[in-house]
Amino acid sequence: DTAVSQTPKYLVTQMGNDKSIKCEQNLGHDTMYWYKQDSKKFLKIMFSYNNKELIINETVPNRFSPKSPDKAHLNLHINSLELGDSAVYFCASSQVQMGNEKLFFGSGTQLSVL
Amino acid sequence: GEDVEQSLFLSVREGDSSVINCTYTDSSSTYLYWYKQEPGAGLQLLTYIFSNMDMKQDQRLTVLLNKKDKHLSLRIADTQTGDSAIYFCAESDNAGKSTFGDGTTLTVKP
């Protein structure tokens, strides 16, 4: 069983469209995240949720809206897609214990905006 | 804010040792991590070290931490072609929030 699974793996769409990426973890972790990896492989945190509550919201356009229906799921909806949104988006989860944040990553969603 | 820096590229010959270096600025770092990313995959936690330790060994991997200089290194002994990947250094603070370096691409030549 895959610990952190996200769908779809590839997403090709036109500028201006709205799209969603789904993520599920079966590790029983309390915290879930979305990261963005650009073409240079630099990794930046976008959001994190703890028990369905938003705890980190980095400088991300409000076209990006995360939703956590329960602590095992964290979805990412993107409105009015732009060319600069093309990247690989990673979902991750962790069970933070005394400052130890071991992250478990999904395999990524490669988003291409044309 | 916190900053984590690492060199972007490293190339070694198969069988040699690889040493990937990382520096960080956050004095309140509690844990430091090394993640590996293979092509087309997500990041995978390789190893981590608590900030009051100075060394951790796990099979071919040795992590060295110099807390005074805020310097972390990952040594891979007997490097194999399967070790070719991007290696990310990361640190977490007391709240457990992680900051990642920009990754070091390790190329292993036969």
Tab-separated table of C-alpha atoms in Angstrom:
chain	number	residue	atom	x	y	z
A	1	ASP	CA	0.000	0.000	0.000
A	2	THR	CA	1.298	3.440	-0.941
A	3	ALA	CA	1.716	5.583	2.175
A	4	VAL	CA	1.091	8.978	0.522
A	5	SER	CA	-0.724	8.849	-2.784
A	6	GLN	CA	-1.628	11.750	-5.008
A	7	THR	CA	-3.560	11.943	-8.244
A	8	PRO	CA	-3.192	12.616	-11.047
A	9	LYS	CA	0.490	11.984	-11.747
A	10	TYR	CA	0.401	14.178	-14.842
A	11	LEU	CA	-1.867	17.118	-15.539
A	12	VAL	CA	-1.754	19.040	-18.816
A	13	THR	CA	-4.167	21.938	-19.165
A	14	GLN	CA	-4.763	25.285	-20.801
A	15	MET	CA	-4.171	28.663	-19.209
A	16	GLY	CA	-7.228	29.973	-17.408
A	17	ASN	CA	-8.607	26.550	-16.484
A	18	ASP	CA	-9.361	25.338	-12.959
A	19	LYS	CA	-7.884	22.051	-11.774
A	20	SER	CA	-7.588	19.958	-8.612
A	21	ILE	CA	-4.965	17.580	-7.250
A	22	LYS	CA	-5.928	15.035	-4.623
A	23	CYS	CA	-3.814	13.559	-1.846
A	24	GLU	CA	-4.419	10.812	0.676
A	25	GLN	CA	-2.197	9.328	3.383
A	26	ASN	CA	-2.735	6.048	5.214
A	27	LEU	CA	-0.031	6.578	7.839
A	28	GLY	CA	-2.332	8.030	10.480
A	29	HIS	CA	-0.324	11.272	10.499
A	30	ASP	CA	-1.816	14.481	11.857
A	31	THR	CA	-0.055	16.896	9.502
A	32	MET	CA	-0.208	17.172	5.710
A	33	TYR	CA	1.527	19.539	3.303
A	34	TRP	CA	1.730	20.793	-0.235
A	35	TYR	CA	5.138	21.573	-1.714
A	36	LYS	CA	5.992	23.046	-5.113
A	37	GLN	CA	9.143	22.018	-6.985
A	38	ASP	CA	10.170	24.237	-9.876
A	39	SER	CA	12.126	23.381	-13.006
A	40	LYS	CA	15.434	23.915	-11.146
A	41	LYS	CA	14.283	21.343	-8.557
A	42	PHE	CA	14.017	23.968	-5.811
A	43	LEU	CA	11.428	22.917	-3.236
A	44	LYS	CA	9.116	25.378	-1.497
A	45	ILE	CA	6.400	24.749	1.058
A	46	MET	CA	2.987	26.100	0.123
A	47	PHE	CA	0.619	24.969	2.860
A	48	SER	CA	0.426	22.697	5.857
A	49	TYR	CA	-2.589	21.412	7.736
A	50	ASN	CA	-2.711	19.851	11.175
A	51	ASN	CA	-5.865	17.873	11.945
A	52	LYS	CA	-7.731	19.729	9.191
A	53	GLU	CA	-6.599	23.148	10.439
A	54	LEU	CA	-4.422	25.398	8.272
A	55	ILE	CA	-1.161	26.118	10.096
A	56	ILE	CA	1.232	27.263	7.372
A	57	ASN	CA	0.247	29.407	4.423
A	58	GLU	CA	3.334	30.707	2.645
A	59	THR	CA	3.201	33.487	0.090
A	60	VAL	CA	0.976	31.706	-2.380
A	61	PRO	CA	-1.545	33.405	-4.716
A	62	ASN	CA	-5.114	33.035	-3.488
A	63	ARG	CA	-5.873	31.182	-6.733
A	64	PHE	CA	-4.514	28.195	-4.780
A	65	SER	CA	-6.972	26.846	-2.240
A	66	PRO	CA	-6.211	23.784	-0.132
A	67	LYS	CA	-9.033	21.779	1.394
A	68	SER	CA	-8.771	19.104	4.062
A	69	PRO	CA	-12.030	17.163	4.497
A	70	ASP	CA	-10.373	14.943	7.124
A	71	LYS	CA	-6.868	14.459	8.449
A	72	ALA	CA	-6.092	11.739	5.892
A	73	HIS	CA	-6.842	13.943	2.878
A	74	LEU	CA	-5.505	17.247	1.606
A	75	ASN	CA	-6.591	18.435	-1.809
A	76	LEU	CA	-5.293	21.401	-3.775
A	77	HIS	CA	-7.549	23.387	-6.066
A	78	ILE	CA	-6.055	25.899	-8.473
A	79	ASN	CA	-8.165	28.534	-10.212
A	80	SER	CA	-7.325	30.455	-13.380
A	81	LEU	CA	-4.140	28.546	-14.107
A	82	GLU	CA	-1.150	30.529	-15.351
A	83	LEU	CA	1.975	29.492	-17.249
A	84	GLY	CA	4.076	30.074	-14.108
A	85	ASP	CA	2.072	27.448	-12.228
A	86	SER	CA	3.808	24.740	-14.268
A	87	ALA	CA	5.790	22.691	-11.745
A	88	VAL	CA	5.757	19.425	-9.839
A	89	TYR	CA	3.487	19.526	-6.804
A	90	PHE	CA	4.233	17.185	-3.913
A	91	CYS	CA	1.940	16.187	-1.123
A	92	ALA	CA	3.571	15.062	2.124
A	93	SER	CA	2.583	14.000	5.618
A	94	SER	CA	4.276	13.762	8.995
A	95	GLN	CA	3.659	13.099	12.652
A	96	VAL	CA	5.606	15.885	14.331
A	97	GLN	CA	7.060	14.762	17.655
A	98	MET	CA	9.142	17.128	19.801
A	99	GLY	CA	10.367	19.075	16.801
A	100	ASN	CA	11.087	15.995	14.692
A	101	GLU	CA	9.277	16.464	11.374
A	102	LYS	CA	10.029	13.356	9.304
A	103	LEU	CA	8.248	13.944	6.025
A	104	PHE	CA	6.774	11.253	3.825
A	105	PHE	CA	6.251	12.437	0.258
A	106	GLY	CA	3.922	11.371	-2.501
A	107	SER	CA	5.338	10.727	-5.966
A	108	GLY	CA	4.313	14.133	-7.282
A	109	THR	CA	1.928	15.650	-9.809
A	110	GLN	CA	3.583	17.198	-12.838
A	111	LEU	CA	1.419	20.150	-13.882
A	112	SER	CA	1.975	21.629	-17.339
A	113	VAL	CA	0.045	24.774	-18.224
A	114	LEU	CA	-0.029	25.520	-21.951
B	1	GLY	CA	14.401	33.843	8.058
B	2	GLU	CA	16.028	30.452	8.160
B	3	ASP	CA	18.358	29.556	5.327
B	4	VAL	CA	19.832	26.239	4.259
B	5	GLU	CA	22.567	26.171	1.620
B	6	GLN	CA	24.226	23.378	-0.293
B	7	SER	CA	26.284	23.175	-3.442
B	8	LEU	CA	24.228	22.270	-6.501
B	9	PHE	CA	26.357	19.579	-8.150
B	10	LEU	CA	28.754	16.772	-7.222
B	11	SER	CA	30.304	14.187	-9.508
B	12	VAL	CA	32.189	11.112	-8.293
B	13	ARG	CA	33.464	7.817	-9.692
B	14	GLU	CA	31.761	4.572	-8.775
B	15	GLY	CA	33.382	3.064	-5.696
B	16	ASP	CA	34.632	6.401	-4.364
B	17	SER	CA	33.178	8.159	-1.330
B	18	SER	CA	30.800	11.090	-1.836
B	19	VAL	CA	30.557	13.946	0.622
B	20	ILE	CA	27.643	16.342	0.330
B	21	ASN	CA	27.826	19.458	2.468
B	22	CYS	CA	25.174	21.756	3.875
B	23	THR	CA	25.156	24.881	6.012
B	24	TYR	CA	22.217	26.362	7.885
B	25	THR	CA	21.544	29.541	9.831
B	26	ASP	CA	18.805	28.661	12.326
B	27	SER	CA	20.288	28.403	15.833
B	28	SER	CA	17.129	26.742	17.121
B	29	SER	CA	17.312	23.797	14.707
B	30	THR	CA	16.347	20.663	16.600
B	31	TYR	CA	16.680	18.048	13.873
B	32	LEU	CA	18.563	17.943	10.595
B	33	TYR	CA	17.683	15.637	7.722
B	34	TRP	CA	18.900	14.238	4.450
B	35	TYR	CA	16.365	13.364	1.781
B	36	LYS	CA	17.021	11.619	-1.545
B	37	GLN	CA	15.027	12.273	-4.716
B	38	GLU	CA	15.394	9.909	-7.652
B	39	PRO	CA	14.201	10.993	-11.117
B	40	GLY	CA	10.417	11.140	-11.397
B	41	ALA	CA	9.890	10.338	-7.722
B	42	GLY	CA	9.130	12.115	-4.487
B	43	LEU	CA	11.640	12.824	-1.757
B	44	GLN	CA	12.548	9.930	0.499
B	45	LEU	CA	13.941	10.435	3.991
B	46	LEU	CA	17.409	8.871	4.132
B	47	THR	CA	18.507	9.743	7.631
B	48	TYR	CA	18.240	12.424	10.292
B	49	ILE	CA	20.235	13.580	13.298
B	50	PHE	CA	19.257	15.277	16.527
B	51	SER	CA	21.008	18.593	17.033
B	52	ASN	CA	22.867	17.520	20.175
B	53	MET	CA	24.570	14.653	18.344
B	54	ASP	CA	27.662	15.067	16.224
B	55	MET	CA	27.647	11.854	14.227
B	56	LYS	CA	25.270	9.169	13.050
B	57	GLN	CA	26.154	6.123	10.962
B	58	ASP	CA	23.758	3.910	9.050
B	59	GLN	CA	25.399	1.304	6.799
B	60	ARG	CA	27.090	3.258	3.968
B	61	LEU	CA	25.805	6.601	5.214
B	62	THR	CA	27.595	8.795	7.763
B	63	VAL	CA	26.135	12.088	8.922
B	64	LEU	CA	28.405	14.602	10.611
B	65	LEU	CA	27.063	17.646	12.412
B	66	ASN	CA	29.152	20.600	13.563
B	67	LYS	CA	26.632	22.606	15.538
B	68	LYS	CA	29.055	25.422	16.308
B	69	ASP	CA	29.695	26.046	12.600
B	70	LYS	CA	26.131	25.055	11.616
B	71	HIS	CA	27.537	22.576	9.119
B	72	LEU	CA	26.028	19.221	8.185
B	73	SER	CA	27.517	16.640	5.850
B	74	LEU	CA	26.444	13.338	4.340
B	75	ARG	CA	29.115	10.849	3.410
B	76	ILE	CA	28.202	7.922	1.161
B	77	ALA	CA	30.818	5.192	1.183
B	78	ASP	CA	31.459	3.034	-1.899
B	79	THR	CA	29.152	5.152	-4.049
B	80	GLN	CA	27.142	3.192	-6.608
B	81	THR	CA	25.379	4.290	-9.789
B	82	GLY	CA	22.086	3.768	-7.966
B	83	ASP	CA	23.092	6.576	-5.604
B	84	SER	CA	22.765	9.089	-8.466
B	85	ALA	CA	19.978	11.412	-7.328
B	86	ILE	CA	19.291	14.823	-5.832
B	87	TYR	CA	20.071	15.047	-2.109
B	88	PHE	CA	18.255	17.637	-0.029
B	89	CYS	CA	19.429	18.885	3.331
B	90	ALA	CA	16.693	20.134	5.683
B	91	GLU	CA	16.362	21.399	9.221
B	92	SER	CA	13.351	21.693	11.519
B	93	ASP	CA	12.832	24.146	14.344
B	94	ASN	CA	11.178	23.635	17.736
B	95	ALA	CA	7.744	23.810	16.122
B	96	GLY	CA	8.726	21.102	13.660
B	97	LYS	CA	8.662	23.363	10.621
B	98	SER	CA	11.193	22.230	7.990
B	99	THR	CA	13.353	24.378	5.740
B	100	PHE	CA	14.981	22.720	2.728
B	101	GLY	CA	18.185	23.461	0.862
B	102	ASP	CA	18.154	23.704	-2.927
B	103	GLY	CA	19.426	20.151	-3.387
B	104	THR	CA	22.735	18.681	-4.568
B	105	THR	CA	22.642	16.631	-7.760
B	106	LEU	CA	24.989	13.683	-7.328
B	107	THR	CA	26.229	12.062	-10.524
B	108	VAL	CA	28.059	8.755	-10.207
B	109	LYS	CA	30.249	7.847	-13.194
B	110	PRO	CA	31.134	4.205	-13.913
